[in-house]
Short mmCIF file of N, CA, C and O and ligand atoms in Angstrom, two decimals:
data_model
loop_
_atom_site.label_atom_id
_atom_site.label_comp_id
_atom_site.label_asym_id
_atom_site.label_seq_id
_atom_site.Cartn_x
_atom_site.Cartn_y
_atom_site.Cartn_z
N MET A 699 -16.47 2.14 -8.03
CA MET A 699 -15.05 2.53 -8.11
C MET A 699 -14.82 3.41 -9.33
O MET A 699 -15.35 3.14 -10.41
N PRO A 700 -14.04 4.45 -9.20
CA PRO A 700 -13.82 5.35 -10.34
C PRO A 700 -13.09 4.64 -11.49
O PRO A 700 -12.17 3.87 -11.27
N ASP A 701 -13.53 4.93 -12.72
CA ASP A 701 -12.94 4.28 -13.90
C ASP A 701 -11.47 4.62 -14.08
O ASP A 701 -10.72 3.85 -14.66
N ASN A 702 -11.09 5.79 -13.58
CA ASN A 702 -9.72 6.24 -13.84
C ASN A 702 -8.76 5.91 -12.71
O ASN A 702 -7.65 6.43 -12.68
N CYS A 703 -9.17 5.04 -11.78
CA CYS A 703 -8.30 4.73 -10.64
C CYS A 703 -7.28 3.66 -11.04
O CYS A 703 -7.64 2.52 -11.35
N ILE A 704 -6.01 4.04 -11.01
CA ILE A 704 -4.95 3.14 -11.47
C ILE A 704 -4.85 1.89 -10.59
O ILE A 704 -4.57 0.79 -11.10
N PHE A 705 -5.11 2.03 -9.29
CA PHE A 705 -5.01 0.84 -8.43
C PHE A 705 -6.22 -0.08 -8.62
O PHE A 705 -6.07 -1.31 -8.54
N CYS A 706 -7.40 0.47 -8.90
CA CYS A 706 -8.53 -0.40 -9.26
C CYS A 706 -8.22 -1.15 -10.55
O CYS A 706 -8.59 -2.33 -10.69
N LYS A 707 -7.50 -0.50 -11.47
CA LYS A 707 -7.13 -1.18 -12.73
C LYS A 707 -6.15 -2.32 -12.45
O LYS A 707 -6.21 -3.37 -13.08
N ILE A 708 -5.23 -2.12 -11.51
CA ILE A 708 -4.31 -3.20 -11.13
C ILE A 708 -5.12 -4.35 -10.51
O ILE A 708 -4.90 -5.52 -10.83
N ILE A 709 -6.08 -4.03 -9.65
CA ILE A 709 -6.91 -5.06 -9.02
C ILE A 709 -7.67 -5.86 -10.09
O ILE A 709 -7.76 -7.08 -10.00
N LYS A 710 -8.16 -5.16 -11.11
CA LYS A 710 -8.93 -5.83 -12.16
C LYS A 710 -8.04 -6.54 -13.19
O LYS A 710 -8.54 -7.22 -14.09
N GLY A 711 -6.71 -6.35 -13.06
CA GLY A 711 -5.79 -7.00 -13.99
C GLY A 711 -5.62 -6.25 -15.30
O GLY A 711 -5.04 -6.77 -16.25
N GLU A 712 -6.09 -5.01 -15.34
CA GLU A 712 -5.98 -4.22 -16.57
C GLU A 712 -4.61 -3.58 -16.72
O GLU A 712 -4.22 -3.17 -17.82
N ILE A 713 -3.91 -3.45 -15.59
CA ILE A 713 -2.53 -2.93 -15.58
C ILE A 713 -1.71 -3.95 -14.80
O ILE A 713 -2.15 -4.41 -13.75
N PRO A 714 -0.53 -4.32 -15.33
CA PRO A 714 0.27 -5.32 -14.62
C PRO A 714 0.92 -4.77 -13.36
O PRO A 714 1.15 -3.56 -13.25
N ALA A 715 1.20 -5.65 -12.42
CA ALA A 715 1.93 -5.28 -11.21
C ALA A 715 2.68 -6.52 -10.73
O ALA A 715 2.27 -7.65 -11.00
N ALA A 716 3.79 -6.28 -10.04
CA ALA A 716 4.56 -7.37 -9.46
C ALA A 716 3.95 -7.69 -8.10
O ALA A 716 4.28 -7.09 -7.07
N LYS A 717 3.05 -8.66 -8.11
CA LYS A 717 2.25 -8.95 -6.91
C LYS A 717 3.03 -9.76 -5.89
O LYS A 717 3.76 -10.69 -6.24
N LEU A 718 2.84 -9.41 -4.62
CA LEU A 718 3.47 -10.13 -3.51
C LEU A 718 2.45 -10.92 -2.71
O LEU A 718 2.80 -11.88 -2.03
N PHE A 719 1.21 -10.49 -2.76
CA PHE A 719 0.14 -11.15 -1.97
C PHE A 719 -1.19 -10.75 -2.58
O PHE A 719 -1.37 -9.60 -2.99
N GLU A 720 -2.12 -11.68 -2.57
CA GLU A 720 -3.48 -11.34 -3.00
C GLU A 720 -4.46 -12.28 -2.32
O GLU A 720 -4.23 -13.49 -2.24
N ASP A 721 -5.54 -11.73 -1.80
CA ASP A 721 -6.69 -12.54 -1.40
C ASP A 721 -7.94 -11.78 -1.81
O ASP A 721 -7.88 -10.88 -2.64
N ASP A 722 -9.08 -12.15 -1.24
CA ASP A 722 -10.32 -11.52 -1.69
C ASP A 722 -10.46 -10.07 -1.24
O ASP A 722 -11.26 -9.32 -1.78
N GLU A 723 -9.65 -9.66 -0.26
CA GLU A 723 -9.80 -8.30 0.29
C GLU A 723 -8.63 -7.37 0.00
O GLU A 723 -8.79 -6.15 -0.01
N LEU A 724 -7.43 -7.94 -0.14
CA LEU A 724 -6.21 -7.14 -0.22
C LEU A 724 -5.34 -7.54 -1.39
O LEU A 724 -5.37 -8.70 -1.85
N LEU A 725 -4.51 -6.59 -1.82
CA LEU A 725 -3.47 -6.87 -2.81
C LEU A 725 -2.21 -6.13 -2.37
O LEU A 725 -2.28 -4.98 -1.92
N ALA A 726 -1.07 -6.80 -2.49
CA ALA A 726 0.23 -6.17 -2.22
C ALA A 726 1.10 -6.33 -3.46
O ALA A 726 1.11 -7.40 -4.09
N PHE A 727 1.80 -5.27 -3.81
CA PHE A 727 2.63 -5.31 -5.02
C PHE A 727 3.79 -4.33 -4.87
O PHE A 727 3.75 -3.40 -4.06
N GLN A 728 4.84 -4.59 -5.66
CA GLN A 728 6.03 -3.74 -5.61
C GLN A 728 5.70 -2.34 -6.10
O GLN A 728 4.98 -2.17 -7.10
N ASP A 729 6.26 -1.34 -5.41
CA ASP A 729 6.11 0.04 -5.90
C ASP A 729 6.94 0.18 -7.18
O ASP A 729 8.08 -0.26 -7.24
N ILE A 730 6.35 0.79 -8.19
CA ILE A 730 7.00 0.91 -9.50
C ILE A 730 8.19 1.85 -9.45
O ILE A 730 9.08 1.78 -10.32
N ASN A 731 8.23 2.71 -8.46
CA ASN A 731 9.33 3.69 -8.34
C ASN A 731 9.88 3.61 -6.92
O ASN A 731 9.67 4.51 -6.10
N PRO A 732 10.61 2.53 -6.60
CA PRO A 732 10.96 2.27 -5.20
C PRO A 732 11.85 3.36 -4.59
O PRO A 732 12.80 3.81 -5.22
N ALA A 733 11.53 3.75 -3.37
CA ALA A 733 12.29 4.75 -2.64
C ALA A 733 13.24 4.11 -1.64
O ALA A 733 13.92 4.81 -0.90
N ALA A 734 13.30 2.78 -1.62
CA ALA A 734 14.17 2.05 -0.70
C ALA A 734 14.31 0.63 -1.26
O ALA A 734 13.51 0.23 -2.12
N PRO A 735 15.34 -0.12 -0.79
CA PRO A 735 15.48 -1.50 -1.30
C PRO A 735 14.22 -2.34 -1.12
O PRO A 735 13.90 -3.17 -1.98
N LEU A 736 13.52 -2.16 -0.03
CA LEU A 736 12.19 -2.76 0.15
C LEU A 736 11.17 -1.65 0.02
O LEU A 736 11.22 -0.66 0.76
N HIS A 737 10.28 -1.74 -0.95
CA HIS A 737 9.22 -0.74 -1.07
C HIS A 737 8.06 -1.37 -1.82
O HIS A 737 8.10 -1.54 -3.04
N PHE A 738 7.06 -1.74 -1.05
CA PHE A 738 5.86 -2.29 -1.68
C PHE A 738 4.64 -1.61 -1.09
O PHE A 738 4.72 -0.87 -0.09
N LEU A 739 3.52 -1.82 -1.75
CA LEU A 739 2.26 -1.19 -1.35
C LEU A 739 1.25 -2.27 -1.01
O LEU A 739 1.24 -3.33 -1.65
N VAL A 740 0.44 -2.01 -0.01
CA VAL A 740 -0.70 -2.88 0.32
C VAL A 740 -1.96 -2.05 0.13
O VAL A 740 -2.05 -0.93 0.67
N ILE A 741 -2.90 -2.58 -0.64
CA ILE A 741 -4.15 -1.86 -0.90
C ILE A 741 -5.34 -2.78 -0.63
O ILE A 741 -5.26 -3.99 -0.82
N PRO A 742 -6.44 -2.17 -0.20
CA PRO A 742 -7.68 -2.95 -0.12
C PRO A 742 -8.30 -3.02 -1.52
O PRO A 742 -8.13 -2.10 -2.33
N LYS A 743 -9.00 -4.09 -1.81
CA LYS A 743 -9.70 -4.17 -3.10
C LYS A 743 -10.89 -3.21 -3.12
O LYS A 743 -11.29 -2.76 -4.19
N LYS A 744 -11.41 -2.89 -1.97
CA LYS A 744 -12.45 -1.86 -1.87
C LYS A 744 -11.82 -0.50 -2.17
O LYS A 744 -10.80 -0.15 -1.57
N HIS A 745 -12.43 0.26 -3.07
CA HIS A 745 -11.91 1.59 -3.36
C HIS A 745 -12.27 2.54 -2.22
O HIS A 745 -13.44 2.86 -2.00
N ILE A 746 -11.23 2.99 -1.52
CA ILE A 746 -11.35 4.02 -0.47
C ILE A 746 -10.35 5.09 -0.88
O ILE A 746 -9.19 4.77 -1.20
N SER A 747 -10.75 6.35 -0.92
CA SER A 747 -9.89 7.35 -1.57
C SER A 747 -8.64 7.69 -0.76
O SER A 747 -7.64 8.14 -1.34
N GLY A 748 -8.66 7.46 0.53
CA GLY A 748 -7.48 7.76 1.34
C GLY A 748 -7.79 7.55 2.81
O GLY A 748 -8.92 7.21 3.18
N PRO A 749 -6.79 7.77 3.68
CA PRO A 749 -6.98 7.53 5.11
C PRO A 749 -8.17 8.29 5.69
O PRO A 749 -8.90 7.73 6.52
N ALA A 750 -8.40 9.51 5.25
CA ALA A 750 -9.49 10.30 5.81
C ALA A 750 -10.87 9.79 5.39
O ALA A 750 -11.88 10.22 5.94
N ALA A 751 -10.89 8.89 4.41
CA ALA A 751 -12.17 8.34 3.93
C ALA A 751 -12.46 6.97 4.54
O ALA A 751 -13.46 6.34 4.19
N VAL A 752 -11.62 6.52 5.46
CA VAL A 752 -11.85 5.22 6.10
C VAL A 752 -13.08 5.32 7.00
O VAL A 752 -13.18 6.22 7.84
N ALA A 753 -14.01 4.40 6.82
CA ALA A 753 -15.23 4.37 7.63
C ALA A 753 -15.07 3.37 8.77
O ALA A 753 -14.18 2.51 8.74
N ALA A 754 -15.94 3.47 9.74
CA ALA A 754 -15.87 2.55 10.88
C ALA A 754 -15.91 1.10 10.41
O ALA A 754 -15.19 0.24 10.93
N GLU A 755 -16.68 0.84 9.36
CA GLU A 755 -16.80 -0.55 8.87
C GLU A 755 -15.49 -1.05 8.23
O GLU A 755 -15.33 -2.25 8.02
N ASP A 756 -14.59 -0.12 7.90
CA ASP A 756 -13.31 -0.50 7.27
C ASP A 756 -12.22 -0.80 8.29
O ASP A 756 -11.11 -1.20 7.91
N GLU A 757 -12.51 -0.60 9.56
CA GLU A 757 -11.45 -0.73 10.58
C GLU A 757 -10.79 -2.11 10.59
O GLU A 757 -9.55 -2.19 10.63
N PRO A 758 -11.54 -3.22 10.49
CA PRO A 758 -10.86 -4.53 10.44
C PRO A 758 -9.94 -4.67 9.22
O PRO A 758 -8.86 -5.27 9.31
N LEU A 759 -10.35 -4.10 8.10
CA LEU A 759 -9.55 -4.15 6.88
C LEU A 759 -8.22 -3.42 7.07
O LEU A 759 -7.17 -3.88 6.61
N MET A 760 -8.26 -2.30 7.77
CA MET A 760 -7.03 -1.53 8.00
C MET A 760 -6.07 -2.33 8.89
O MET A 760 -4.86 -2.34 8.65
N GLY A 761 -6.60 -3.01 9.87
CA GLY A 761 -5.76 -3.85 10.72
C GLY A 761 -5.15 -5.00 9.95
O GLY A 761 -3.99 -5.35 10.14
N LYS A 762 -5.94 -5.55 9.05
CA LYS A 762 -5.43 -6.65 8.21
C LYS A 762 -4.32 -6.15 7.31
O LYS A 762 -3.33 -6.87 7.07
N MET A 763 -4.42 -4.93 6.81
CA MET A 763 -3.34 -4.37 5.98
C MET A 763 -2.04 -4.33 6.77
O MET A 763 -0.98 -4.68 6.25
N LEU A 764 -2.11 -3.92 8.03
CA LEU A 764 -0.91 -3.89 8.87
C LEU A 764 -0.34 -5.29 9.07
O LEU A 764 0.87 -5.50 8.98
N ARG A 765 -1.20 -6.23 9.37
CA ARG A 765 -0.73 -7.60 9.64
C ARG A 765 -0.12 -8.22 8.39
O ARG A 765 1.00 -8.73 8.42
N ILE A 766 -0.83 -8.15 7.27
CA ILE A 766 -0.33 -8.78 6.04
C ILE A 766 0.94 -8.07 5.56
O ILE A 766 1.92 -8.72 5.16
N GLY A 767 0.93 -6.74 5.60
CA GLY A 767 2.12 -6.00 5.18
C GLY A 767 3.35 -6.38 5.99
O GLY A 767 4.44 -6.58 5.45
N SER A 768 3.17 -6.50 7.30
CA SER A 768 4.29 -6.87 8.18
C SER A 768 4.75 -8.29 7.88
O SER A 768 5.96 -8.58 7.88
N GLU A 769 3.82 -9.19 7.63
CA GLU A 769 4.19 -10.57 7.30
C GLU A 769 4.98 -10.63 6.00
O GLU A 769 5.96 -11.38 5.89
N ILE A 770 4.57 -9.84 5.02
CA ILE A 770 5.30 -9.82 3.73
C ILE A 770 6.71 -9.28 3.95
O ILE A 770 7.69 -9.85 3.45
N ALA A 771 6.83 -8.18 4.70
CA ALA A 771 8.16 -7.60 4.96
C ALA A 771 9.07 -8.64 5.61
O ALA A 771 10.24 -8.81 5.21
N LYS A 772 8.54 -9.36 6.57
CA LYS A 772 9.33 -10.38 7.26
C LYS A 772 9.74 -11.49 6.28
O LYS A 772 10.89 -11.94 6.27
N LYS A 773 8.81 -11.91 5.45
CA LYS A 773 9.10 -12.94 4.45
C LYS A 773 10.16 -12.47 3.46
O LYS A 773 10.97 -13.26 2.97
N GLU A 774 10.19 -11.17 3.19
CA GLU A 774 11.20 -10.61 2.29
C GLU A 774 12.53 -10.40 2.99
O GLU A 774 13.49 -9.94 2.39
N GLY A 775 12.58 -10.70 4.30
CA GLY A 775 13.84 -10.63 5.04
C GLY A 775 14.06 -9.35 5.83
O GLY A 775 15.18 -9.05 6.24
N PHE A 776 12.99 -8.59 6.06
CA PHE A 776 13.11 -7.31 6.76
C PHE A 776 12.35 -7.34 8.08
O PHE A 776 11.13 -7.53 8.10
N GLU A 777 13.09 -7.16 9.17
CA GLU A 777 12.47 -7.07 10.50
C GLU A 777 12.12 -5.62 10.82
O GLU A 777 11.20 -5.35 11.59
N ASP A 778 12.91 -4.70 10.26
CA ASP A 778 12.72 -3.27 10.53
C ASP A 778 12.22 -2.59 9.26
O ASP A 778 12.82 -2.75 8.19
N PHE A 779 11.16 -1.84 9.39
CA PHE A 779 10.60 -1.19 8.20
C PHE A 779 9.73 -0.03 8.65
O PHE A 779 9.35 0.08 9.82
N ARG A 780 9.45 0.83 7.70
CA ARG A 780 8.57 1.98 7.96
C ARG A 780 7.28 1.80 7.18
O ARG A 780 7.29 1.37 6.02
N ILE A 781 6.18 2.19 7.81
CA ILE A 781 4.87 2.16 7.16
C ILE A 781 4.38 3.60 7.02
O ILE A 781 4.42 4.37 7.98
N VAL A 782 3.96 3.94 5.81
CA VAL A 782 3.52 5.31 5.52
C VAL A 782 2.18 5.28 4.78
O VAL A 782 2.00 4.49 3.85
N PHE A 783 1.30 6.15 5.23
CA PHE A 783 0.08 6.46 4.48
C PHE A 783 0.12 7.96 4.19
O PHE A 783 0.32 8.75 5.12
N ASN A 784 -0.08 8.36 2.96
CA ASN A 784 -0.20 9.78 2.66
C ASN A 784 -1.68 10.12 2.49
O ASN A 784 -2.44 9.34 1.89
N ASN A 785 -2.08 11.26 3.02
CA ASN A 785 -3.46 11.72 2.87
C ASN A 785 -3.47 13.13 2.29
O ASN A 785 -3.07 14.08 2.96
N GLY A 786 -3.89 13.24 1.05
CA GLY A 786 -4.00 14.55 0.42
C GLY A 786 -2.77 14.91 -0.39
O GLY A 786 -1.65 14.50 -0.08
N ALA A 787 -2.99 15.69 -1.45
CA ALA A 787 -1.91 16.03 -2.38
C ALA A 787 -0.76 16.76 -1.70
O ALA A 787 0.41 16.52 -2.01
N GLN A 788 -1.08 17.63 -0.75
CA GLN A 788 -0.01 18.39 -0.09
C GLN A 788 0.89 17.49 0.75
O GLN A 788 2.03 17.85 1.04
N ALA A 789 0.37 16.33 1.14
CA ALA A 789 1.17 15.37 1.90
C ALA A 789 1.84 14.35 0.99
O ALA A 789 2.45 13.40 1.46
N GLY A 790 1.68 14.54 -0.33
CA GLY A 790 2.36 13.66 -1.27
C GLY A 790 1.50 12.56 -1.84
O GLY A 790 2.00 11.68 -2.55
N GLN A 791 0.19 12.58 -1.53
CA GLN A 791 -0.66 11.52 -2.10
C GLN A 791 -0.89 11.80 -3.59
O GLN A 791 -1.34 12.89 -3.96
N THR A 792 -0.52 10.83 -4.42
CA THR A 792 -0.69 10.98 -5.87
C THR A 792 -1.72 10.00 -6.43
O THR A 792 -2.24 10.21 -7.51
N VAL A 793 -1.97 8.91 -5.70
CA VAL A 793 -2.97 7.93 -6.12
C VAL A 793 -4.07 7.92 -5.07
O VAL A 793 -3.81 7.64 -3.89
N PHE A 794 -5.30 8.22 -5.51
CA PHE A 794 -6.38 8.41 -4.55
C PHE A 794 -7.21 7.13 -4.37
O PHE A 794 -8.45 7.14 -4.48
N HIS A 795 -6.47 6.07 -4.10
CA HIS A 795 -6.99 4.77 -3.64
C HIS A 795 -6.05 4.43 -2.48
O HIS A 795 -4.82 4.29 -2.70
N ILE A 796 -6.60 4.31 -1.31
CA ILE A 796 -5.75 4.19 -0.11
C ILE A 796 -4.70 3.09 -0.29
O ILE A 796 -4.99 2.01 -0.80
N HIS A 797 -3.47 3.41 0.11
CA HIS A 797 -2.37 2.45 -0.01
C HIS A 797 -1.40 2.66 1.13
O HIS A 797 -1.13 3.78 1.55
N MET A 798 -0.90 1.55 1.61
CA MET A 798 0.08 1.54 2.70
C MET A 798 1.44 1.25 2.08
O MET A 798 1.64 0.21 1.47
N HIS A 799 2.36 2.21 2.23
CA HIS A 799 3.74 1.98 1.79
C HIS A 799 4.48 1.21 2.88
O HIS A 799 4.36 1.55 4.06
N ILE A 800 5.27 0.21 2.50
CA ILE A 800 6.21 -0.40 3.44
C ILE A 800 7.59 -0.26 2.84
O ILE A 800 7.84 -0.66 1.70
N LEU A 801 8.48 0.38 3.61
CA LEU A 801 9.83 0.70 3.16
C LEU A 801 10.84 0.12 4.13
O LEU A 801 10.65 0.16 5.34
N GLY A 802 11.94 -0.40 3.56
CA GLY A 802 13.00 -0.92 4.42
C GLY A 802 14.30 -1.03 3.65
O GLY A 802 14.34 -0.88 2.43
N GLY A 803 15.36 -1.29 4.40
CA GLY A 803 16.65 -1.57 3.77
C GLY A 803 17.55 -0.37 3.60
O GLY A 803 18.60 -0.47 2.98
N ARG A 804 17.17 0.75 4.11
CA ARG A 804 18.07 1.90 4.16
C ARG A 804 17.81 2.63 5.47
O ARG A 804 16.89 2.27 6.22
N ASP A 805 18.64 3.66 5.73
CA ASP A 805 18.48 4.43 6.96
C ASP A 805 17.10 5.08 6.95
O ASP A 805 16.80 5.91 6.09
N LEU A 806 16.26 4.65 7.87
CA LEU A 806 14.89 5.14 7.87
C LEU A 806 14.59 5.97 9.12
O LEU A 806 13.45 6.04 9.57
N ASN A 807 15.63 6.61 9.68
CA ASN A 807 15.35 7.47 10.82
C ASN A 807 14.41 8.59 10.41
O ASN A 807 14.45 9.09 9.30
N TRP A 808 13.54 8.92 11.31
CA TRP A 808 12.54 9.96 11.04
C TRP A 808 13.05 11.30 11.54
O TRP A 808 13.64 11.34 12.60
N PRO A 809 12.83 12.42 10.85
CA PRO A 809 12.12 12.55 9.59
C PRO A 809 12.98 12.10 8.39
O PRO A 809 14.20 12.07 8.49
N PRO A 810 12.31 11.77 7.29
CA PRO A 810 13.05 11.26 6.13
C PRO A 810 13.99 12.31 5.55
O PRO A 810 13.68 13.50 5.57
N GLY A 811 15.13 11.87 5.09
CA GLY A 811 16.10 12.79 4.49
C GLY A 811 15.93 12.90 2.99
O GLY A 811 15.12 12.22 2.42
P1 AMP B 549 1.49 8.23 -2.93
O1 AMP B 549 2.47 9.26 -3.37
O2 AMP B 549 1.46 7.98 -1.47
O3 AMP B 549 0.11 8.44 -3.54
O4 AMP B 549 2.05 6.87 -3.52
C1 AMP B 549 1.73 6.36 -4.78
C2 AMP B 549 2.76 5.33 -5.07
O5 AMP B 549 2.26 4.50 -6.09
C3 AMP B 549 4.10 5.90 -5.55
O6 AMP B 549 5.14 5.44 -4.68
C4 AMP B 549 4.22 5.34 -6.96
O7 AMP B 549 5.56 5.00 -7.30
C5 AMP B 549 3.33 4.13 -6.91
N1 AMP B 549 2.76 3.73 -8.18
C6 AMP B 549 2.11 4.50 -9.08
N2 AMP B 549 1.71 3.78 -10.13
C7 AMP B 549 2.09 2.50 -9.89
C8 AMP B 549 1.97 1.28 -10.62
N3 AMP B 549 1.36 1.21 -11.81
N4 AMP B 549 2.50 0.16 -10.07
C9 AMP B 549 3.13 0.21 -8.87
N5 AMP B 549 3.27 1.33 -8.14
C10 AMP B 549 2.77 2.47 -8.65
ZN1 ZN B 550 -9.45 2.53 -6.76
#
């Protein structure tokens, strides 16, 4: 894992985060700059640089991210939410450790306003 990866540092406990869920494979925490009343991130503990770097062996992990993220949203009181993955700087990716955004609590009609 790259030394300068901010999400690997959160996983290692070197940077604090408001954690919502953690097990041996995944971590979920509040986004530090929320774009909606509900906005948290789900990341794998395995460093994967982004959606385009997902390997066949990672497919179960990606499904688990969807399941756990949805369960957290429901526990937080949200039945309706949007899930976003950004791939590449031009698409808005700023942290190159794959992360699933879950957003809810405001008008989330697509495309975003
Ligand atoms: P993206 O633009 O898809 O790469 O999303 C990166 C997200 O990570 C942004 O929504 C940031 O607000 C969030 N973020 C960056 N640093 C932290 C941090 N230390 N703790 C929590 N969220 C962070
Ligand atoms: Zn990382």
